[in-house]
Coordinates of C-alpha atoms in Angstrom, one line a residue:
M1 CA 14.4 18.1 -10.3
K2 CA 11.6 20.7 -9.5
F3 CA 8.4 19.9 -7.1
H4 CA 5.0 21.2 -6.1
I5 CA 3.1 20.5 -2.7
F6 CA -0.6 19.7 -3.2
P7 CA -2.4 20.3 0.9
A8 CA -4.5 17.7 1.9
D9 CA -8.1 18.4 2.3
D10 CA -7.8 19.4 6.3
P11 CA -4.5 20.6 7.1
R12 CA -4.8 19.5 10.7
S13 CA -4.3 15.5 9.9
A14 CA -2.0 16.0 7.0
T15 CA 0.7 13.8 8.4
R16 CA 1.1 11.3 5.7
A17 CA 2.3 12.4 2.6
I18 CA 2.2 11.0 -1.0
L19 CA 5.3 11.8 -2.9
L20 CA 4.8 11.2 -6.6
F21 CA 8.0 11.0 -9.0
A22 CA 6.2 11.4 -12.2
G23 CA 7.1 10.4 -15.9
W24 CA 9.5 12.9 -18.6
G25 CA 7.6 15.6 -20.0
M26 CA 5.3 16.2 -16.7
D27 CA 4.7 19.5 -14.5
E28 CA 2.6 19.2 -11.3
K29 CA -0.6 20.8 -14.3
P30 CA -2.0 17.3 -14.7
F31 CA -1.8 15.9 -11.6
V32 CA -4.0 19.2 -10.1
R33 CA -7.2 16.9 -10.0
T34 CA -4.9 14.2 -8.2
G35 CA -5.1 13.3 -4.4
L36 CA -6.2 11.0 -1.3
Q37 CA -8.0 12.5 1.8
G38 CA -6.2 12.8 4.1
Y39 CA -2.5 12.9 2.3
T40 CA -0.5 15.5 1.2
L41 CA 0.5 15.4 -2.4
I42 CA 4.2 16.0 -3.7
V43 CA 4.3 16.2 -6.9
I44 CA 8.3 16.0 -8.2
W45 CA 9.3 16.6 -12.1
D46 CA 12.3 16.8 -14.2
Y47 CA 15.1 14.8 -14.3
R48 CA 18.0 16.9 -15.8
D49 CA 19.2 17.7 -12.5
S50 CA 19.3 14.4 -10.4
S51 CA 19.9 16.3 -7.0
F52 CA 16.3 16.1 -4.9
P53 CA 15.3 19.3 -4.1
P54 CA 17.1 20.3 -0.6
E55 CA 14.3 22.2 0.5
L56 CA 11.6 19.3 0.6
H57 CA 14.2 17.0 2.1
G58 CA 13.3 19.3 5.6
M59 CA 9.8 19.3 5.1
L60 CA 9.7 15.3 4.6
R61 CA 11.0 15.2 8.3
D62 CA 7.6 16.5 9.4
F63 CA 5.3 13.3 8.0
R64 CA 4.7 10.5 9.7
E65 CA 4.1 8.5 6.5
I66 CA 5.8 8.8 3.1
A67 CA 4.0 6.9 0.3
V68 CA 6.1 6.9 -2.6
I69 CA 4.7 6.1 -6.0
G70 CA 7.3 5.7 -9.0
W71 CA 5.4 6.5 -12.6
S72 CA 6.8 6.1 -16.2
F73 CA 10.8 7.4 -16.2
G74 CA 10.2 8.5 -12.8
V75 CA 10.5 5.3 -11.3
P76 CA 14.7 5.8 -11.1
A77 CA 14.6 8.9 -9.7
A78 CA 12.2 7.3 -7.1
T79 CA 14.2 4.2 -6.1
E80 CA 17.3 6.7 -5.7
F81 CA 16.1 8.8 -3.4
I82 CA 14.0 5.8 -1.1
L83 CA 17.4 4.2 -1.0
S84 CA 19.0 7.5 -0.3
N85 CA 17.2 8.6 2.4
P86 CA 16.4 5.6 4.5
D87 CA 15.7 7.7 7.8
L88 CA 12.7 8.8 6.7
P89 CA 9.6 6.7 7.3
V90 CA 8.9 5.5 3.6
T91 CA 6.0 2.7 3.7
A92 CA 4.8 2.3 0.6
R93 CA 6.8 1.5 -2.4
I94 CA 5.0 1.6 -6.1
A95 CA 6.0 2.0 -9.7
V96 CA 3.3 2.8 -12.0
N97 CA 4.3 2.1 -16.0
G98 CA 7.6 2.3 -15.5
T99 CA 11.3 0.1 -14.6
M100 CA 14.1 0.8 -12.9
H101 CA 16.0 0.8 -16.7
P102 CA 14.4 3.5 -19.0
V103 CA 16.2 3.0 -21.9
H104 CA 16.4 -1.2 -22.3
D105 CA 15.2 -3.6 -25.5
H106 CA 13.8 -5.9 -22.5
L107 CA 13.5 -4.3 -19.6
G108 CA 12.2 -0.9 -20.5
I109 CA 11.6 1.4 -24.0
P110 CA 13.4 -0.4 -26.5
A111 CA 16.5 2.0 -27.2
E112 CA 15.3 2.1 -31.1
I113 CA 11.8 4.2 -30.1
F114 CA 13.6 5.8 -27.4
R115 CA 16.2 7.4 -29.8
G116 CA 13.7 7.9 -32.4
T117 CA 11.5 10.0 -29.8
L118 CA 14.9 12.4 -28.6
E119 CA 15.8 12.9 -32.3
G120 CA 13.1 13.5 -33.8
L121 CA 12.0 15.2 -31.1
T122 CA 8.8 18.3 -32.2
E123 CA 5.8 20.4 -31.2
K124 CA 3.9 18.4 -32.9
S125 CA 6.1 14.9 -31.9
L126 CA 5.1 16.1 -28.5
S127 CA 1.7 15.9 -29.1
K128 CA 2.2 12.8 -30.4
F129 CA 3.6 11.3 -27.1
Y130 CA 1.0 12.8 -25.0
L131 CA -1.6 11.4 -26.9
R132 CA -0.2 7.6 -26.7
M133 CA 0.3 8.2 -23.4
C134 CA -3.8 8.9 -22.3
G135 CA -4.7 5.9 -25.0
S136 CA -7.6 7.3 -26.4
S137 CA -9.2 11.0 -28.0
A138 CA -11.6 11.3 -25.3
L139 CA -9.1 11.1 -22.8
F140 CA -5.9 13.2 -24.8
R141 CA -9.1 15.6 -25.2
E142 CA -9.0 15.5 -21.1
F143 CA -5.4 15.8 -20.0
S144 CA -5.1 19.0 -22.7
E145 CA -7.4 20.7 -19.7
T146 CA -4.0 20.4 -17.6
Y147 CA -1.5 20.0 -20.2
P148 CA 2.4 20.5 -18.7
Q149 CA 4.2 24.0 -19.6
R150 CA 7.4 22.6 -20.8
T151 CA 9.6 23.6 -23.9
V152 CA 10.7 21.4 -26.3
D153 CA 14.7 22.1 -25.4
E154 CA 14.3 21.2 -22.0
L155 CA 12.2 18.4 -22.8
R156 CA 14.9 17.2 -25.1
E157 CA 17.4 18.2 -22.3
E158 CA 15.3 15.7 -19.6
L159 CA 15.4 12.8 -22.1
S160 CA 18.6 12.9 -22.8
A161 CA 19.7 12.8 -19.4
I162 CA 17.1 9.9 -18.7
A163 CA 19.0 8.1 -21.4
D164 CA 22.1 7.9 -19.5
R165 CA 20.2 6.6 -15.7
Q166 CA 19.5 3.1 -14.6
A167 CA 18.6 2.5 -11.3
I168 CA 20.5 -0.3 -9.5
A169 CA 18.9 -1.2 -6.0
P170 CA 18.8 -4.7 -3.9
R171 CA 15.7 -6.9 -4.3
G172 CA 12.3 -5.8 -2.3
V173 CA 13.0 -2.1 -2.5
W174 CA 9.5 -1.8 -3.9
D175 CA 6.7 -3.4 -2.8
R176 CA 4.7 -3.3 -5.9
A177 CA 4.5 -2.7 -9.9
V178 CA 1.6 -1.8 -11.5
I179 CA 1.3 -2.7 -15.3
C180 CA -1.1 -1.7 -18.0
K181 CA -2.3 -3.5 -20.6
G182 CA -3.1 0.0 -23.0
D183 CA 0.5 1.1 -22.2
R184 CA 1.5 2.3 -25.3
I185 CA 5.0 4.2 -24.5
I186 CA 6.9 1.5 -22.6
P187 CA 5.8 -2.2 -23.9
P188 CA 4.1 -4.4 -20.7
D189 CA 5.8 -7.6 -21.7
N190 CA 9.1 -5.3 -20.8
Q191 CA 7.5 -4.5 -17.7
E192 CA 6.9 -8.1 -16.3
A193 CA 10.3 -9.5 -17.1
A194 CA 11.7 -6.5 -15.2
W195 CA 9.7 -6.7 -12.3
R196 CA 9.5 -10.3 -12.5
D197 CA 12.0 -10.6 -9.7
E198 CA 12.4 -7.3 -8.1
A199 CA 8.5 -6.6 -6.9
F200 CA 6.4 -8.5 -3.9
G201 CA 3.5 -8.1 -6.3
I202 CA 2.3 -7.0 -9.8
I203 CA -0.9 -5.5 -10.4
R204 CA -2.3 -5.5 -13.7
T205 CA -4.7 -3.5 -15.2
D206 CA -6.4 -2.4 -18.6
A207 CA -5.8 1.2 -18.3
P208 CA -2.9 3.5 -20.6
H209 CA 0.1 5.0 -19.5
L210 CA -1.2 7.2 -17.9
P211 CA -3.8 5.8 -15.2
D212 CA -6.6 7.5 -13.1
F213 CA -4.2 8.5 -10.4
N214 CA -7.1 8.9 -8.0
R215 CA -9.1 5.4 -8.6
L216 CA -5.3 3.4 -8.3
L217 CA -4.3 5.5 -4.9
A218 CA -7.7 4.8 -3.8
V219 CA -6.7 1.1 -4.4
L220 CA -3.4 0.6 -3.0
L221 CA -3.0 3.1 -0.6
T222 CA -4.9 3.3 2.6
E223 CA -7.4 6.0 3.4
K224 CA -6.4 5.8 7.4
S225 CA -8.4 8.8 8.6
L226 CA -11.7 6.8 7.1
V227 CA -10.8 3.6 8.0
A228 CA -11.0 5.4 11.7
E229 CA -14.5 6.6 11.0
R230 CA -15.5 3.4 11.0
F231 CA -14.5 1.3 13.1
A232 CA -15.8 3.6 15.8
R233 CA -19.4 3.7 13.6
A234 CA -18.7 -0.2 14.2
E235 CA -18.0 -0.1 17.9
L236 CA -21.4 -1.3 19.4
T237 CA -21.6 -3.7 16.0
Y238 CA -18.6 -5.9 15.4
D239 CA -18.9 -8.0 18.5
D240 CA -22.4 -9.4 17.5
N241 CA -20.9 -9.3 13.4
A242 CA -18.2 -10.5 13.7
V243 CA -17.9 -14.4 13.1
V244 CA -15.5 -15.0 11.0
Q245 CA -12.6 -12.2 12.9
R246 CA -13.8 -14.0 15.8
R247 CA -12.9 -17.6 14.1
I248 CA -9.9 -16.1 12.9
A249 CA -8.3 -14.8 16.4
R250 CA -9.5 -18.2 17.7
K251 CA -7.4 -20.0 15.0
L252 CA -5.1 -17.1 15.6
I253 CA -4.2 -17.3 19.0
S254 CA -3.1 -21.1 18.5
L255 CA -1.5 -21.0 16.8
V256 CA 0.7 -19.3 19.4
P257 CA 4.2 -20.9 20.1
R258 CA 4.1 -22.0 23.2
R259 CA 6.3 -21.8 26.2
S260 CA 6.6 -22.8 29.7
A261 CA 7.6 -19.1 31.0
T262 CA 4.7 -16.2 30.9
V263 CA 5.6 -13.6 27.5
G264 CA 7.0 -10.5 29.7
R265 CA 6.7 -7.9 27.2
A266 CA 2.9 -8.6 24.2
L267 CA 2.3 -5.8 21.6
E268 CA -1.3 -5.9 20.5
I269 CA -1.4 -4.3 17.3
G270 CA -5.4 -3.5 16.4
C271 CA -6.8 -4.0 19.2
G272 CA -10.4 -3.3 18.1
T273 CA -13.4 -3.4 20.8
G274 CA -11.0 -5.4 22.8
M275 CA -13.0 -8.7 21.8
T276 CA -9.4 -10.5 20.3
T277 CA -7.4 -9.2 23.5
G278 CA -9.7 -10.8 26.4
M279 CA -9.4 -14.4 23.2
L280 CA -5.6 -13.6 23.6
V281 CA -5.1 -13.3 27.5
G282 CA -7.5 -15.9 28.0
E283 CA -4.6 -18.4 26.1
I284 CA -1.3 -16.9 26.9
P285 CA 0.4 -15.8 30.1
V286 CA 1.5 -12.7 29.5
A287 CA 2.7 -9.8 32.3
D288 CA 2.8 -6.7 30.0
L289 CA 0.3 -6.0 27.2
E290 CA 0.6 -2.6 24.8
V291 CA -2.5 -3.1 22.8
W292 CA -2.6 -0.5 19.8
D293 CA -5.8 1.2 17.6
L294 CA -6.0 4.1 15.5
H295 CA -9.8 4.6 17.2
L296 CA -9.4 2.6 20.9
P297 CA -12.4 1.1 22.4
A298 CA -13.9 3.7 25.2
S299 CA -13.5 1.5 28.0
L300 CA -10.1 0.0 27.9
P301 CA -9.7 -2.2 30.7
S302 CA -6.0 -1.7 33.0
S303 CA -6.1 -5.2 33.7
I304 CA -7.6 -9.1 32.9
G305 CA -6.6 -11.0 35.1
S306 CA -2.2 -11.1 36.4
T307 CA -1.9 -9.0 33.0
R308 CA -1.0 -5.6 32.7
I309 CA -2.4 -3.9 29.7
T310 CA -1.8 0.1 28.2
G311 CA -3.2 1.3 25.3
R312 CA -2.6 3.9 22.4
E313 CA -4.4 5.5 19.7
C314 CA -2.5 5.3 17.1
D315 CA -0.7 4.4 13.0
A316 CA 0.4 1.2 14.1
E317 CA 2.2 1.0 10.8
T318 CA 4.3 4.2 11.1
E319 CA 4.2 3.9 15.2
I320 CA 5.9 0.5 15.4
R321 CA 9.5 2.7 14.2
R322 CA 9.8 4.3 17.2
L323 CA 10.6 1.0 19.2
P324 CA 13.6 -0.3 20.7
D325 CA 15.4 -3.1 18.5
G326 CA 14.9 -6.1 20.3
S327 CA 11.5 -4.9 22.9
L328 CA 9.2 -7.2 22.4
D329 CA 8.6 -10.9 23.3
L330 CA 5.8 -11.3 21.5
I331 CA 3.3 -9.6 18.8
F332 CA 0.1 -10.5 18.1
S333 CA -2.2 -9.1 15.4
A334 CA -5.5 -10.1 14.0
S335 CA -7.1 -8.8 10.9
T336 CA -5.2 -6.0 10.7
M337 CA -2.5 -6.1 8.4
Q338 CA -4.6 -5.8 4.9
W339 CA -4.8 -2.1 6.6
F340 CA -1.2 -1.2 6.1
N341 CA 0.3 0.5 2.7
S342 CA 3.6 -1.8 2.8
P343 CA 2.8 -5.1 4.7
G344 CA 6.1 -6.0 3.9
S345 CA 8.1 -2.9 5.8
F346 CA 6.3 -3.7 8.4
L347 CA 7.1 -7.2 8.5
R348 CA 10.3 -6.1 8.2
E349 CA 10.3 -3.5 11.5
C350 CA 8.6 -6.4 13.4
L351 CA 11.2 -8.6 13.3
R352 CA 13.7 -5.9 14.5
V353 CA 11.1 -5.1 18.0
L354 CA 11.4 -9.0 18.5
R355 CA 13.1 -9.9 21.0
P356 CA 15.9 -13.2 20.3
G357 CA 13.0 -16.2 20.6
G358 CA 10.1 -13.4 20.7
H359 CA 7.6 -14.6 18.2
A360 CA 5.4 -11.9 15.3
V361 CA 1.9 -13.9 15.5
I362 CA -0.1 -11.9 12.8
S363 CA -3.7 -12.6 10.0
T364 CA -4.3 -11.2 7.2
F365 CA -6.7 -11.5 4.2
G366 CA -5.8 -12.5 0.7
P367 CA -7.2 -11.7 -2.9
E368 CA -10.3 -14.5 -2.2
T369 CA -11.5 -11.6 0.4
M370 CA -15.0 -9.9 -0.4
H371 CA -14.7 -11.1 -4.0
E372 CA -18.9 -10.8 -4.4
I373 CA -18.2 -7.0 -4.4
S374 CA -15.0 -7.1 -6.6
G375 CA -17.5 -4.4 -9.5
A376 CA -16.9 -2.2 -5.8
P377 CA -15.0 0.7 -7.2
A378 CA -11.2 1.6 -5.3
R379 CA -11.6 -2.6 -4.2
R380 CA -8.3 -3.0 -2.0
Q381 CA -6.1 -6.0 -3.7
Y382 CA -4.7 -8.1 -1.0
P383 CA -1.8 -9.9 -1.5
D384 CA -1.5 -14.3 -1.6
D385 CA 0.1 -16.2 0.7
A386 CA 3.2 -17.0 -1.7
A387 CA 3.9 -12.9 -1.9
I388 CA 3.7 -13.2 1.7
G389 CA 5.9 -15.7 1.8
Q390 CA 8.5 -13.4 -0.5
M391 CA 7.9 -10.4 2.1
L392 CA 9.5 -12.2 5.4
P393 CA 11.8 -10.5 6.3
A394 CA 15.6 -12.1 6.3
G395 CA 17.0 -13.4 8.9
C396 CA 13.8 -14.0 10.2
Q397 CA 12.7 -18.1 11.0
K398 CA 9.4 -19.3 9.5
I399 CA 7.6 -21.1 11.5
H400 CA 3.8 -20.9 9.9
L401 CA 2.8 -20.3 6.8
S402 CA -0.8 -20.7 5.4
S403 CA -4.0 -19.2 4.1
E404 CA -7.9 -20.9 4.2
I405 CA -11.9 -19.7 3.0
H406 CA -14.6 -19.0 5.2
T407 CA -18.1 -18.4 3.0
I408 CA -21.2 -17.1 5.1
H409 CA -24.3 -16.7 3.4
F410 CA -26.7 -14.1 3.4
P411 CA -30.3 -13.8 2.7
T412 CA -30.1 -10.5 -0.2
P413 CA -26.6 -9.1 -1.5
A414 CA -27.9 -6.0 0.9
D415 CA -27.7 -8.2 3.6
A416 CA -23.9 -8.7 2.8
L417 CA -22.8 -4.9 3.0
R418 CA -24.5 -4.5 5.5
H419 CA -23.1 -6.6 7.7
V420 CA -20.0 -5.8 6.4
S421 CA -20.4 -1.8 7.9
L422 CA -21.4 -3.4 11.0
T423 CA -17.9 -5.0 10.9
G424 CA -16.1 -1.6 10.2
V425 CA -15.1 -2.1 6.7
N426 CA -17.8 -1.0 4.1
A427 CA -16.4 -2.0 0.5
L428 CA -17.7 0.9 -0.9
S429 CA -15.4 4.2 -0.8
R430 CA -16.1 7.1 1.0
N431 CA -17.7 9.4 -2.0
A432 CA -19.4 6.4 -3.1
S433 CA -23.1 6.9 -4.3
G434 CA -26.9 5.4 -3.7
A435 CA -26.3 4.3 -7.5
T436 CA -22.5 2.7 -7.2
A437 CA -24.0 0.7 -4.1
R438 CA -27.0 -0.6 -5.6
S439 CA -25.3 -1.0 -8.8
V440 CA -22.3 -3.5 -6.6
M441 CA -25.9 -5.2 -5.6
A442 CA -27.0 -5.4 -9.1
A443 CA -23.8 -7.2 -10.0
Y444 CA -23.6 -9.5 -6.7
P445 CA -23.4 -13.0 -7.7
L446 CA -26.1 -15.2 -6.1
A447 CA -25.6 -18.9 -4.9
P448 CA -27.2 -21.7 -6.3
D449 CA -30.2 -21.1 -3.7
G450 CA -30.0 -17.8 -4.1
S451 CA -28.6 -16.5 -1.4
A452 CA -25.5 -13.7 -1.2
P453 CA -21.6 -15.0 0.2
L454 CA -19.6 -13.2 1.2
T455 CA -15.8 -15.1 1.0
Y456 CA -13.0 -14.4 3.8
Q457 CA -9.5 -15.6 2.8
P458 CA -7.7 -15.2 5.9
I459 CA -3.8 -15.6 5.8
Y460 CA -1.9 -17.1 9.1
I461 CA 1.9 -15.6 9.6
V462 CA 4.1 -17.0 12.4
F463 CA 7.9 -16.3 12.3
G464 CA 10.1 -15.4 14.9
R465 CA 13.3 -13.8 15.7
P466 CA 16.2 -16.5 16.5
R467 CA 18.2 -16.9 19.5
H468 CA 21.3 -18.3 17.7
P469 CA 22.3 -15.8 14.4
S470 CA 22.7 -18.7 12.4
M471 CA 18.9 -19.8 12.6
H472 CA 17.2 -18.5 10.0
L473 CA 14.9 -18.3 6.9

């Protein structure tokens, strides 16, 4: 395998990486304009040799978070990498227009089509392949500006090597699979069959085999530095505007399993302004509470009543990996998990760090959340409660899983978007223009009374670590 590193825009914050296993016929050139702010992009290609570059493996240890994207025939290689490197801080694991069975009549490219491609490979047939991959002449012309510099002979060798490989992996290795209905390389129906029982969630789009990776990365991964910036700006306006979030926190606290003794050590993930912190310790007796957030409130109290409080400004999705096994009695997190790149991995870490008899009490948001702003570019796609249920870690004691709908109404779409901004959750991307915001408002669906509705779909999750190993989900 070969690789190329595209450094993050700001080297000072380059602690996260996207490891993109490209498809057949690629090198680094088609990805020269690809990236997501706050992440270093590392492109892998050339699967004639299945061994992962050892020098790159050493570099990866310097990152706090690694998101793995497997595209097309890069999926089997990415699967092998994930399984072979459990020590690396891999969060998101997303397959795009590919399966773990590259040559398969029902789960990949049909064998006859693959064989015809291999036996008839020429410069002319390669150009036709790239055209089908791009999906249109216009996109092919754009692709031609960054055409891969690969010879037909080496591509033939690579294709022959790929034909003999498939990935064998336990269920749940991949978080999500992206299937583009315009894919003319790997039949979408075969991809559907391949991922039906393998990934926690399937995302379907109308794109071709080569999607717009910039748009895709913005939908699939969180630009965490931007999240921190926006919540910091909304610190003074959050409490007055977070009406739904307050209701969610109140409901979530009511779901904390009650016990006669004081909770010894608890962790709140996503403390925000401290609003939920005060609500939590007002209802649940906690001896020691540690609070985490990307941006801690300016004045964090050292105690509330008899509860000792300490704070840590960090990315909880990666920081939780540093906690010892069985070190917490309670994990509480309201309206935060939706920002994580891999909720499934986070939930597994929660179970690991809970003591026997401990509980995780968490809320996130479902796919109906802010569906009124569906026209916004790079709108995140949240998993539903059924998908969340599949993510619950093996061996946990499932206590509660439910969702509900909250809709609030504003005089105008502009007021609805302003509310979203005042709570720190801007629905538009960092680079969205004023014209984009105006187009979102123009397409905003109004209620019969002319008001602008805004929907939230909280999902509530409560699970525990059994006191006895025989008690499991």
